[in-house]
Amino acid sequence: MGGRDATMVLLDENGIRCDGRKIDEPRRIMIKAGGLKNADGSAYIEFGDNKILVGVFGPRDVHPKHMSNTDTGILRVRYHMEPFSVTERKNPAPSRREIEISKVIKEALEPAVMLEKFPRTAVDVFIEVLQADGGTRCAALTAASVALADAGIPMRDMVAAIAAGKVADTIVLDVNNEEDQAGQADMPIGYMPSLKKITLLQLDGILTPEEYKKCVSVGVEGCKIVYELQKKALHNKYFGNRDD
Ligand code: UDP
């Protein structure tokens, strides 16, 4: 969360944001299920200017064997940003940030996946960020849920994710990169709409208790929009295009 850039108007007098959106409007979201022939399941997402590909492999044997669990399956997640995905080249070695994001995505997916159905095995989720523009963890979590469903992994629900935040003293949906840098708070949320359960909630910035509640409810409503697009992506792959 950087200091406010005085030259940038984050919210104009008509309630329009720096990229032309209204306060409760998400960026353009396109999700495609499938696409990677060698993966058991895959998905591609464009979330504004974020472009992310996810491949799922498994359930498969765990090596080394002592890493496996006789009672349940394990989920392994690797979030990786391509060096060319951001304006300033990113070092290809795993950064602390990528390790943290891999962990939070894994923990956000675990309540959704019926790991108890495949003991001793692992399901691997590989996330490749091809282009980043703020909100990659939410876009990646959203696409990972679709890729797991595409792989036929038994699931209780899909996790849909989007960030809410505070920009120019206003709670907005889907914080973009400029808003993240110059805004006041960023709250990524992962939510399972059918089970009505939040599985990811982080907060960077400062909110009053009222703003916090508003942010959660704006984020949850946003997740419901994302969820419809996840279901549509799977429907399009398995039952043909649905234009509604
Ligand atoms: N970013 C970057 N270089 C990096 C890491 C991040 O330019 O090494 C940008 C990228 O656009 C990313 C944004 O900063 O989406 C916000 O990163 P953050 O850690 O808040 O995670 P995200 O919002 O992507 O989940």
PDB file of C-alpha atoms and ligand atoms in Angstrom:
ATOM      1  CA  MET A   1       0.000   0.000   0.000  1.00  0.00           C
ATOM      2  CA  GLY A   2       1.912   3.048  -1.205  1.00  0.00           C
ATOM      3  CA  GLY A   3       1.198   6.678  -0.410  1.00  0.00           C
ATOM      4  CA  ARG A   4      -1.485   8.428  -2.436  1.00  0.00           C
ATOM      5  CA  ASP A   5      -0.286   9.764  -5.793  1.00  0.00           C
ATOM      6  CA  ALA A   6      -1.567  13.338  -5.832  1.00  0.00           C
ATOM      7  CA  THR A   7      -1.581  13.501  -9.645  1.00  0.00           C
ATOM      8  CA  MET A   8      -3.965  10.556 -10.106  1.00  0.00           C
ATOM      9  CA  VAL A   9      -7.745  10.915  -9.695  1.00  0.00           C
ATOM     10  CA  LEU A  10      -8.849   7.597  -8.216  1.00  0.00           C
ATOM     11  CA  LEU A  11     -12.534   8.491  -8.087  1.00  0.00           C
ATOM     12  CA  ASP A  12     -14.053  11.432  -9.959  1.00  0.00           C
ATOM     13  CA  GLU A  13     -17.065  13.549  -8.960  1.00  0.00           C
ATOM     14  CA  ASN A  14     -19.400  11.175 -10.860  1.00  0.00           C
ATOM     15  CA  GLY A  15     -18.168   8.137  -8.924  1.00  0.00           C
ATOM     16  CA  ILE A  16     -16.116   6.848 -11.862  1.00  0.00           C
ATOM     17  CA  ARG A  17     -12.782   5.153 -11.139  1.00  0.00           C
ATOM     18  CA  CYS A  18      -9.402   5.688 -12.828  1.00  0.00           C
ATOM     19  CA  ASP A  19     -10.104   2.887 -15.369  1.00  0.00           C
ATOM     20  CA  GLY A  20     -13.668   4.038 -16.122  1.00  0.00           C
ATOM     21  CA  ARG A  21     -15.462   1.560 -13.854  1.00  0.00           C
ATOM     22  CA  LYS A  22     -18.257   2.231 -11.363  1.00  0.00           C
ATOM     23  CA  ILE A  23     -17.517   1.481  -7.693  1.00  0.00           C
ATOM     24  CA  ASP A  24     -19.285  -1.917  -7.718  1.00  0.00           C
ATOM     25  CA  GLU A  25     -18.130  -2.980 -11.189  1.00  0.00           C
ATOM     26  CA  PRO A  26     -15.557  -5.754 -11.674  1.00  0.00           C
ATOM     27  CA  ARG A  27     -13.016  -5.659 -14.475  1.00  0.00           C
ATOM     28  CA  ARG A  28     -13.726  -7.712 -17.617  1.00  0.00           C
ATOM     29  CA  ILE A  29     -13.477 -11.404 -16.697  1.00  0.00           C
ATOM     30  CA  MET A  30     -13.049 -14.250 -19.190  1.00  0.00           C
ATOM     31  CA  ILE A  31     -12.601 -17.843 -17.987  1.00  0.00           C
ATOM     32  CA  LYS A  32     -11.890 -20.855 -20.183  1.00  0.00           C
ATOM     33  CA  ALA A  33     -11.948 -24.396 -18.806  1.00  0.00           C
ATOM     34  CA  GLY A  34      -9.428 -26.844 -20.291  1.00  0.00           C
ATOM     35  CA  GLY A  35      -6.758 -26.123 -22.884  1.00  0.00           C
ATOM     36  CA  LEU A  36      -3.712 -28.029 -21.605  1.00  0.00           C
ATOM     37  CA  LYS A  37      -3.584 -31.484 -23.218  1.00  0.00           C
ATOM     38  CA  ASN A  38      -1.007 -32.938 -20.806  1.00  0.00           C
ATOM     39  CA  ALA A  39      -2.745 -31.795 -17.622  1.00  0.00           C
ATOM     40  CA  ASP A  40      -5.589 -33.692 -15.937  1.00  0.00           C
ATOM     41  CA  GLY A  41      -7.459 -30.402 -15.679  1.00  0.00           C
ATOM     42  CA  SER A  42      -6.733 -26.821 -16.650  1.00  0.00           C
ATOM     43  CA  ALA A  43      -8.139 -23.332 -16.912  1.00  0.00           C
ATOM     44  CA  TYR A  44      -7.168 -19.952 -18.326  1.00  0.00           C
ATOM     45  CA  ILE A  45      -8.393 -16.660 -16.922  1.00  0.00           C
ATOM     46  CA  GLU A  46      -8.225 -13.066 -18.061  1.00  0.00           C
ATOM     47  CA  PHE A  47      -9.190 -10.797 -15.208  1.00  0.00           C
ATOM     48  CA  GLY A  48      -8.764  -7.243 -16.437  1.00  0.00           C
ATOM     49  CA  ASP A  49      -5.162  -7.244 -17.667  1.00  0.00           C
ATOM     50  CA  ASN A  50      -4.202 -10.300 -15.583  1.00  0.00           C
ATOM     51  CA  LYS A  51      -3.587 -13.407 -17.714  1.00  0.00           C
ATOM     52  CA  ILE A  52      -3.145 -16.666 -15.810  1.00  0.00           C
ATOM     53  CA  LEU A  53      -2.926 -20.325 -16.797  1.00  0.00           C
ATOM     54  CA  VAL A  54      -3.521 -23.172 -14.320  1.00  0.00           C
ATOM     55  CA  GLY A  55      -2.707 -26.875 -14.759  1.00  0.00           C
ATOM     56  CA  VAL A  56      -3.881 -29.583 -12.333  1.00  0.00           C
ATOM     57  CA  PHE A  57      -2.187 -32.994 -12.087  1.00  0.00           C
ATOM     58  CA  GLY A  58      -3.447 -35.910 -10.019  1.00  0.00           C
ATOM     59  CA  PRO A  59      -4.486 -37.481  -7.802  1.00  0.00           C
ATOM     60  CA  ARG A  60      -1.051 -39.115  -8.227  1.00  0.00           C
ATOM     61  CA  ASP A  61       1.636 -40.881  -6.184  1.00  0.00           C
ATOM     62  CA  VAL A  62       3.601 -38.750  -3.745  1.00  0.00           C
ATOM     63  CA  HIS A  63       7.393 -38.707  -3.974  1.00  0.00           C
ATOM     64  CA  PRO A  64       9.109 -38.892  -1.568  1.00  0.00           C
ATOM     65  CA  LYS A  65       6.621 -41.338  -0.012  1.00  0.00           C
ATOM     66  CA  HIS A  66       7.002 -40.021   3.546  1.00  0.00           C
ATOM     67  CA  MET A  67       5.351 -36.778   2.388  1.00  0.00           C
ATOM     68  CA  SER A  68       2.097 -38.658   1.790  1.00  0.00           C
ATOM     69  CA  ASN A  69      -0.681 -39.049   4.333  1.00  0.00           C
ATOM     70  CA  THR A  70      -2.350 -42.443   4.830  1.00  0.00           C
ATOM     71  CA  ASP A  71      -5.617 -40.811   5.963  1.00  0.00           C
ATOM     72  CA  THR A  72      -6.072 -38.175   3.301  1.00  0.00           C
ATOM     73  CA  GLY A  73      -4.824 -36.764   0.026  1.00  0.00           C
ATOM     74  CA  ILE A  74      -2.651 -33.661  -0.024  1.00  0.00           C
ATOM     75  CA  LEU A  75      -2.933 -30.529  -2.118  1.00  0.00           C
ATOM     76  CA  ARG A  76       0.230 -28.848  -3.407  1.00  0.00           C
ATOM     77  CA  VAL A  77       0.062 -25.414  -5.011  1.00  0.00           C
ATOM     78  CA  ARG A  78       2.769 -23.511  -6.865  1.00  0.00           C
ATOM     79  CA  TYR A  79       2.038 -19.906  -7.818  1.00  0.00           C
ATOM     80  CA  HIS A  80       4.665 -18.616 -10.221  1.00  0.00           C
ATOM     81  CA  MET A  81       5.023 -15.268 -11.971  1.00  0.00           C
ATOM     82  CA  GLU A  82       6.795 -15.229 -15.325  1.00  0.00           C
ATOM     83  CA  PRO A  83       9.735 -12.767 -15.426  1.00  0.00           C
ATOM     84  CA  PHE A  84       7.948 -10.958 -18.299  1.00  0.00           C
ATOM     85  CA  SER A  85       4.577 -10.742 -16.507  1.00  0.00           C
ATOM     86  CA  VAL A  86       5.313  -7.353 -14.935  1.00  0.00           C
ATOM     87  CA  THR A  87       6.825  -4.105 -16.250  1.00  0.00           C
ATOM     88  CA  GLU A  88      10.012  -4.450 -14.201  1.00  0.00           C
ATOM     89  CA  ARG A  89      11.437  -7.916 -14.967  1.00  0.00           C
ATOM     90  CA  LYS A  90      10.846 -10.320 -12.072  1.00  0.00           C
ATOM     91  CA  ASN A  91      13.671 -12.587 -10.947  1.00  0.00           C
ATOM     92  CA  PRO A  92      12.621 -16.128 -11.981  1.00  0.00           C
ATOM     93  CA  ALA A  93      13.630 -17.593  -8.594  1.00  0.00           C
ATOM     94  CA  PRO A  94      10.692 -18.099  -6.195  1.00  0.00           C
ATOM     95  CA  SER A  95      10.198 -14.936  -4.149  1.00  0.00           C
ATOM     96  CA  ARG A  96       8.829 -14.698  -0.608  1.00  0.00           C
ATOM     97  CA  ARG A  97       5.686 -13.220  -2.135  1.00  0.00           C
ATOM     98  CA  GLU A  98       5.186 -16.220  -4.453  1.00  0.00           C
ATOM     99  CA  ILE A  99       5.713 -18.635  -1.538  1.00  0.00           C
ATOM    100  CA  GLU A 100       3.142 -16.714   0.521  1.00  0.00           C
ATOM    101  CA  ILE A 101       0.610 -16.623  -2.318  1.00  0.00           C
ATOM    102  CA  SER A 102       1.095 -20.368  -2.999  1.00  0.00           C
ATOM    103  CA  LYS A 103       0.331 -21.027   0.676  1.00  0.00           C
ATOM    104  CA  VAL A 104      -2.760 -18.831   0.892  1.00  0.00           C
ATOM    105  CA  ILE A 105      -4.201 -20.281  -2.333  1.00  0.00           C
ATOM    106  CA  LYS A 106      -3.588 -23.830  -1.071  1.00  0.00           C
ATOM    107  CA  GLU A 107      -5.298 -23.038   2.227  1.00  0.00           C
ATOM    108  CA  ALA A 108      -8.173 -21.339   0.409  1.00  0.00           C
ATOM    109  CA  LEU A 109      -8.737 -24.383  -1.832  1.00  0.00           C
ATOM    110  CA  GLU A 110      -8.427 -27.077   0.857  1.00  0.00           C
ATOM    111  CA  PRO A 111     -11.939 -26.641   2.338  1.00  0.00           C
ATOM    112  CA  ALA A 112     -13.387 -27.081  -1.176  1.00  0.00           C
ATOM    113  CA  VAL A 113     -11.532 -30.253  -2.153  1.00  0.00           C
ATOM    114  CA  MET A 114     -12.610 -33.673  -0.823  1.00  0.00           C
ATOM    115  CA  LEU A 115      -9.054 -34.717  -0.024  1.00  0.00           C
ATOM    116  CA  GLU A 116     -10.309 -37.575   2.189  1.00  0.00           C
ATOM    117  CA  LYS A 117     -11.475 -39.360  -0.974  1.00  0.00           C
ATOM    118  CA  PHE A 118      -7.930 -40.046  -2.205  1.00  0.00           C
ATOM    119  CA  PRO A 119      -5.594 -40.944   0.678  1.00  0.00           C
ATOM    120  CA  ARG A 120      -1.825 -41.357   0.057  1.00  0.00           C
ATOM    121  CA  THR A 121      -1.982 -39.271  -3.130  1.00  0.00           C
ATOM    122  CA  ALA A 122      -1.323 -35.663  -4.094  1.00  0.00           C
ATOM    123  CA  VAL A 123      -3.108 -33.191  -6.318  1.00  0.00           C
ATOM    124  CA  ASP A 124      -0.723 -30.624  -7.796  1.00  0.00           C
ATOM    125  CA  VAL A 125      -1.896 -27.197  -8.900  1.00  0.00           C
ATOM    126  CA  PHE A 126       0.531 -25.200 -11.058  1.00  0.00           C
ATOM    127  CA  ILE A 127      -0.305 -21.533 -11.529  1.00  0.00           C
ATOM    128  CA  GLU A 128       1.537 -19.530 -14.187  1.00  0.00           C
ATOM    129  CA  VAL A 129       0.981 -15.782 -14.169  1.00  0.00           C
ATOM    130  CA  LEU A 130       1.666 -14.650 -17.749  1.00  0.00           C
ATOM    131  CA  GLN A 131       0.646 -11.033 -17.203  1.00  0.00           C
ATOM    132  CA  ALA A 132      -0.011  -9.321 -13.856  1.00  0.00           C
ATOM    133  CA  ASP A 133      -2.027  -6.217 -13.120  1.00  0.00           C
ATOM    134  CA  GLY A 134      -3.097  -6.384  -9.460  1.00  0.00           C
ATOM    135  CA  GLY A 135      -5.333  -9.074  -7.992  1.00  0.00           C
ATOM    136  CA  THR A 136      -3.439 -12.077  -9.341  1.00  0.00           C
ATOM    137  CA  ARG A 137      -4.049 -14.190  -6.207  1.00  0.00           C
ATOM    138  CA  CYS A 138      -7.820 -13.846  -6.605  1.00  0.00           C
ATOM    139  CA  ALA A 139      -7.740 -14.501 -10.351  1.00  0.00           C
ATOM    140  CA  ALA A 140      -5.413 -17.488  -9.795  1.00  0.00           C
ATOM    141  CA  LEU A 141      -7.618 -18.951  -7.041  1.00  0.00           C
ATOM    142  CA  THR A 142     -10.677 -18.572  -9.263  1.00  0.00           C
ATOM    143  CA  ALA A 143      -8.963 -20.309 -12.191  1.00  0.00           C
ATOM    144  CA  ALA A 144      -7.497 -23.037  -9.929  1.00  0.00           C
ATOM    145  CA  SER A 145     -11.019 -23.957  -8.755  1.00  0.00           C
ATOM    146  CA  VAL A 146     -12.153 -24.329 -12.365  1.00  0.00           C
ATOM    147  CA  ALA A 147      -9.052 -26.391 -13.245  1.00  0.00           C
ATOM    148  CA  LEU A 148      -9.673 -28.729 -10.261  1.00  0.00           C
ATOM    149  CA  ALA A 149     -13.289 -29.213 -11.337  1.00  0.00           C
ATOM    150  CA  ASP A 150     -12.094 -29.772 -14.922  1.00  0.00           C
ATOM    151  CA  ALA A 151      -9.748 -32.494 -13.589  1.00  0.00           C
ATOM    152  CA  GLY A 152     -12.766 -34.237 -12.051  1.00  0.00           C
ATOM    153  CA  ILE A 153     -11.464 -33.817  -8.500  1.00  0.00           C
ATOM    154  CA  PRO A 154     -14.380 -34.312  -6.070  1.00  0.00           C
ATOM    155  CA  MET A 155     -15.272 -30.919  -4.595  1.00  0.00           C
ATOM    156  CA  ARG A 156     -17.752 -29.543  -2.092  1.00  0.00           C
ATOM    157  CA  ASP A 157     -17.961 -26.233  -3.983  1.00  0.00           C
ATOM    158  CA  MET A 158     -15.776 -23.966  -6.109  1.00  0.00           C
ATOM    159  CA  VAL A 159     -13.948 -21.044  -4.552  1.00  0.00           C
ATOM    160  CA  ALA A 160     -14.625 -17.763  -6.369  1.00  0.00           C
ATOM    161  CA  ALA A 161     -12.358 -14.839  -5.539  1.00  0.00           C
ATOM    162  CA  ILE A 162     -12.136 -11.084  -6.006  1.00  0.00           C
ATOM    163  CA  ALA A 163     -10.787  -8.172  -3.963  1.00  0.00           C
ATOM    164  CA  ALA A 164     -12.731  -5.331  -2.403  1.00  0.00           C
ATOM    165  CA  GLY A 165     -10.943  -2.256  -1.126  1.00  0.00           C
ATOM    166  CA  LYS A 166     -10.964   1.358  -0.086  1.00  0.00           C
ATOM    167  CA  VAL A 167     -10.141   3.972  -2.677  1.00  0.00           C
ATOM    168  CA  ALA A 168     -10.621   7.714  -2.146  1.00  0.00           C
ATOM    169  CA  ASP A 169     -12.525   6.987   1.110  1.00  0.00           C
ATOM    170  CA  THR A 170     -14.972   4.731  -0.760  1.00  0.00           C
ATOM    171  CA  ILE A 171     -15.403   0.947  -0.641  1.00  0.00           C
ATOM    172  CA  VAL A 172     -15.010  -0.423  -4.174  1.00  0.00           C
ATOM    173  CA  LEU A 173     -15.105  -3.837  -5.840  1.00  0.00           C
ATOM    174  CA  ASP A 174     -12.088  -5.356  -7.617  1.00  0.00           C
ATOM    175  CA  VAL A 175      -9.079  -3.175  -6.846  1.00  0.00           C
ATOM    176  CA  ASN A 176      -6.798  -2.736  -9.876  1.00  0.00           C
ATOM    177  CA  ASN A 177      -3.033  -2.238  -9.789  1.00  0.00           C
ATOM    178  CA  GLU A 178      -3.137   1.600  -9.628  1.00  0.00           C
ATOM    179  CA  GLU A 179      -5.792   1.496  -6.915  1.00  0.00           C
ATOM    180  CA  ASP A 180      -3.750  -1.081  -4.992  1.00  0.00           C
ATOM    181  CA  GLN A 181      -0.639   1.124  -5.178  1.00  0.00           C
ATOM    182  CA  ALA A 182      -2.348   4.428  -4.424  1.00  0.00           C
ATOM    183  CA  GLY A 183      -5.510   3.392  -2.568  1.00  0.00           C
ATOM    184  CA  GLN A 184      -6.137   2.961   1.151  1.00  0.00           C
ATOM    185  CA  ALA A 185      -6.995  -0.742   1.561  1.00  0.00           C
ATOM    186  CA  ASP A 186      -7.048  -3.970  -0.421  1.00  0.00           C
ATOM    187  CA  MET A 187      -8.991  -7.028   0.784  1.00  0.00           C
ATOM    188  CA  PRO A 188      -8.746 -10.194  -1.339  1.00  0.00           C
ATOM    189  CA  ILE A 189     -11.667 -12.542  -0.614  1.00  0.00           C
ATOM    190  CA  GLY A 190     -12.233 -16.179  -1.605  1.00  0.00           C
ATOM    191  CA  TYR A 191     -15.763 -17.466  -1.087  1.00  0.00           C
ATOM    192  CA  MET A 192     -17.691 -20.680  -1.715  1.00  0.00           C
ATOM    193  CA  PRO A 193     -21.128 -19.359  -2.748  1.00  0.00           C
ATOM    194  CA  SER A 194     -23.100 -22.609  -2.403  1.00  0.00           C
ATOM    195  CA  LEU A 195     -21.672 -23.341   1.046  1.00  0.00           C
ATOM    196  CA  LYS A 196     -21.651 -19.634   1.994  1.00  0.00           C
ATOM    197  CA  LYS A 197     -18.121 -19.942   3.428  1.00  0.00           C
ATOM    198  CA  ILE A 198     -15.148 -17.584   3.159  1.00  0.00           C
ATOM    199  CA  THR A 199     -11.852 -19.450   2.624  1.00  0.00           C
ATOM    200  CA  LEU A 200      -9.520 -16.510   1.917  1.00  0.00           C
ATOM    201  CA  LEU A 201      -9.517 -13.132   3.574  1.00  0.00           C
ATOM    202  CA  GLN A 202      -6.490 -10.884   3.699  1.00  0.00           C
ATOM    203  CA  LEU A 203      -6.297  -7.174   4.392  1.00  0.00           C
ATOM    204  CA  ASP A 204      -3.610  -4.705   3.427  1.00  0.00           C
ATOM    205  CA  GLY A 205      -4.457  -1.247   4.754  1.00  0.00           C
ATOM    206  CA  ILE A 206      -6.597   0.209   7.498  1.00  0.00           C
ATOM    207  CA  LEU A 207     -10.410   0.106   7.768  1.00  0.00           C
ATOM    208  CA  THR A 208     -12.914   1.089  10.450  1.00  0.00           C
ATOM    209  CA  PRO A 209     -15.116  -1.794  11.734  1.00  0.00           C
ATOM    210  CA  GLU A 210     -17.996  -0.492   9.544  1.00  0.00           C
ATOM    211  CA  GLU A 211     -15.773  -0.251   6.464  1.00  0.00           C
ATOM    212  CA  TYR A 212     -14.483  -3.746   7.178  1.00  0.00           C
ATOM    213  CA  LYS A 213     -18.030  -5.169   7.166  1.00  0.00           C
ATOM    214  CA  LYS A 214     -18.892  -3.250   3.993  1.00  0.00           C
ATOM    215  CA  CYS A 215     -15.718  -4.520   2.292  1.00  0.00           C
ATOM    216  CA  VAL A 216     -16.548  -8.141   3.163  1.00  0.00           C
ATOM    217  CA  SER A 217     -20.112  -7.825   1.858  1.00  0.00           C
ATOM    218  CA  VAL A 218     -19.027  -6.030  -1.359  1.00  0.00           C
ATOM    219  CA  GLY A 219     -16.354  -8.720  -1.884  1.00  0.00           C
ATOM    220  CA  VAL A 220     -18.778 -11.593  -1.267  1.00  0.00           C
ATOM    221  CA  GLU A 221     -21.258 -10.109  -3.768  1.00  0.00           C
ATOM    222  CA  GLY A 222     -18.380  -9.840  -6.261  1.00  0.00           C
ATOM    223  CA  CYS A 223     -17.484 -13.502  -5.682  1.00  0.00           C
ATOM    224  CA  LYS A 224     -21.047 -14.447  -6.653  1.00  0.00           C
ATOM    225  CA  ILE A 225     -20.529 -12.710 -10.036  1.00  0.00           C
ATOM    226  CA  VAL A 226     -17.212 -14.586 -10.498  1.00  0.00           C
ATOM    227  CA  TYR A 227     -18.881 -17.898  -9.531  1.00  0.00           C
ATOM    228  CA  GLU A 228     -21.416 -17.595 -12.359  1.00  0.00           C
ATOM    229  CA  LEU A 229     -18.536 -17.140 -14.827  1.00  0.00           C
ATOM    230  CA  GLN A 230     -16.728 -20.200 -13.397  1.00  0.00           C
ATOM    231  CA  LYS A 231     -19.835 -22.340 -13.867  1.00  0.00           C
ATOM    232  CA  LYS A 232     -20.338 -20.918 -17.366  1.00  0.00           C
ATOM    233  CA  ALA A 233     -16.736 -21.835 -18.317  1.00  0.00           C
ATOM    234  CA  LEU A 234     -17.277 -25.455 -17.246  1.00  0.00           C
ATOM    235  CA  HIS A 235     -20.664 -25.560 -18.938  1.00  0.00           C
ATOM    236  CA  ASN A 236     -19.159 -24.238 -22.174  1.00  0.00           C
ATOM    237  CA  LYS A 237     -16.495 -26.942 -22.181  1.00  0.00           C
ATOM    238  CA  TYR A 238     -18.727 -29.885 -21.319  1.00  0.00           C
ATOM    239  CA  PHE A 239     -22.126 -28.931 -22.777  1.00  0.00           C
ATOM    240  CA  GLY A 240     -21.250 -26.394 -25.491  1.00  0.00           C
ATOM    241  CA  ASN A 241     -21.557 -22.607 -25.529  1.00  0.00           C
ATOM    242  CA  ARG A 242     -24.146 -20.957 -23.353  1.00  0.00           C
ATOM    243  CA  ASP A 243     -24.694 -17.333 -24.180  1.00  0.00           C
ATOM    244  CA  ASP A 244     -27.034 -16.369 -21.323  1.00  0.00           C
TER     245      ASP A 244
HETATM  246  N1  UDP B   1       3.860  -6.857  -8.966  1.00  0.00           N
HETATM  247  C1  UDP B   1       4.973  -6.479  -9.698  1.00  0.00           C
HETATM  248  N2  UDP B   1       6.172  -7.116  -9.452  1.00  0.00           N
HETATM  249  C2  UDP B   1       6.305  -8.104  -8.528  1.00  0.00           C
HETATM  250  C3  UDP B   1       5.167  -8.475  -7.791  1.00  0.00           C
HETATM  251  C4  UDP B   1       3.965  -7.824  -8.028  1.00  0.00           C
HETATM  252  O1  UDP B   1       4.886  -5.591 -10.531  1.00  0.00           O
HETATM  253  O2  UDP B   1       7.406  -8.643  -8.338  1.00  0.00           O
HETATM  254  C5  UDP B   1       2.574  -6.196  -9.268  1.00  0.00           C
HETATM  255  C6  UDP B   1       1.648  -7.148 -10.029  1.00  0.00           C
HETATM  256  O3  UDP B   1       0.948  -6.419 -11.033  1.00  0.00           O
HETATM  257  C7  UDP B   1       0.691  -7.621  -8.954  1.00  0.00           C
HETATM  258  C8  UDP B   1       0.580  -6.357  -8.121  1.00  0.00           C
HETATM  259  O4  UDP B   1       1.909  -5.853  -8.059  1.00  0.00           O
HETATM  260  O5  UDP B   1      -0.534  -8.071  -9.468  1.00  0.00           O
HETATM  261  C9  UDP B   1       0.008  -6.538  -6.734  1.00  0.00           C
HETATM  262  O6  UDP B   1       0.721  -7.506  -6.049  1.00  0.00           O
HETATM  263  P1  UDP B   1       0.215  -8.123  -4.685  1.00  0.00           P
HETATM  264  O7  UDP B   1       1.399  -8.662  -3.956  1.00  0.00           O
HETATM  265  O8  UDP B   1      -0.694  -7.159  -3.990  1.00  0.00           O
HETATM  266  O9  UDP B   1      -0.645  -9.427  -5.132  1.00  0.00           O
HETATM  267  P2  UDP B   1      -1.921  -9.536  -6.089  1.00  0.00           P
HETATM  268  O10 UDP B   1      -2.734  -8.260  -5.951  1.00  0.00           O
HETATM  269  O11 UDP B   1      -1.407  -9.735  -7.488  1.00  0.00           O
HETATM  270  O12 UDP B   1      -2.654 -10.728  -5.582  1.00  0.00           O
END
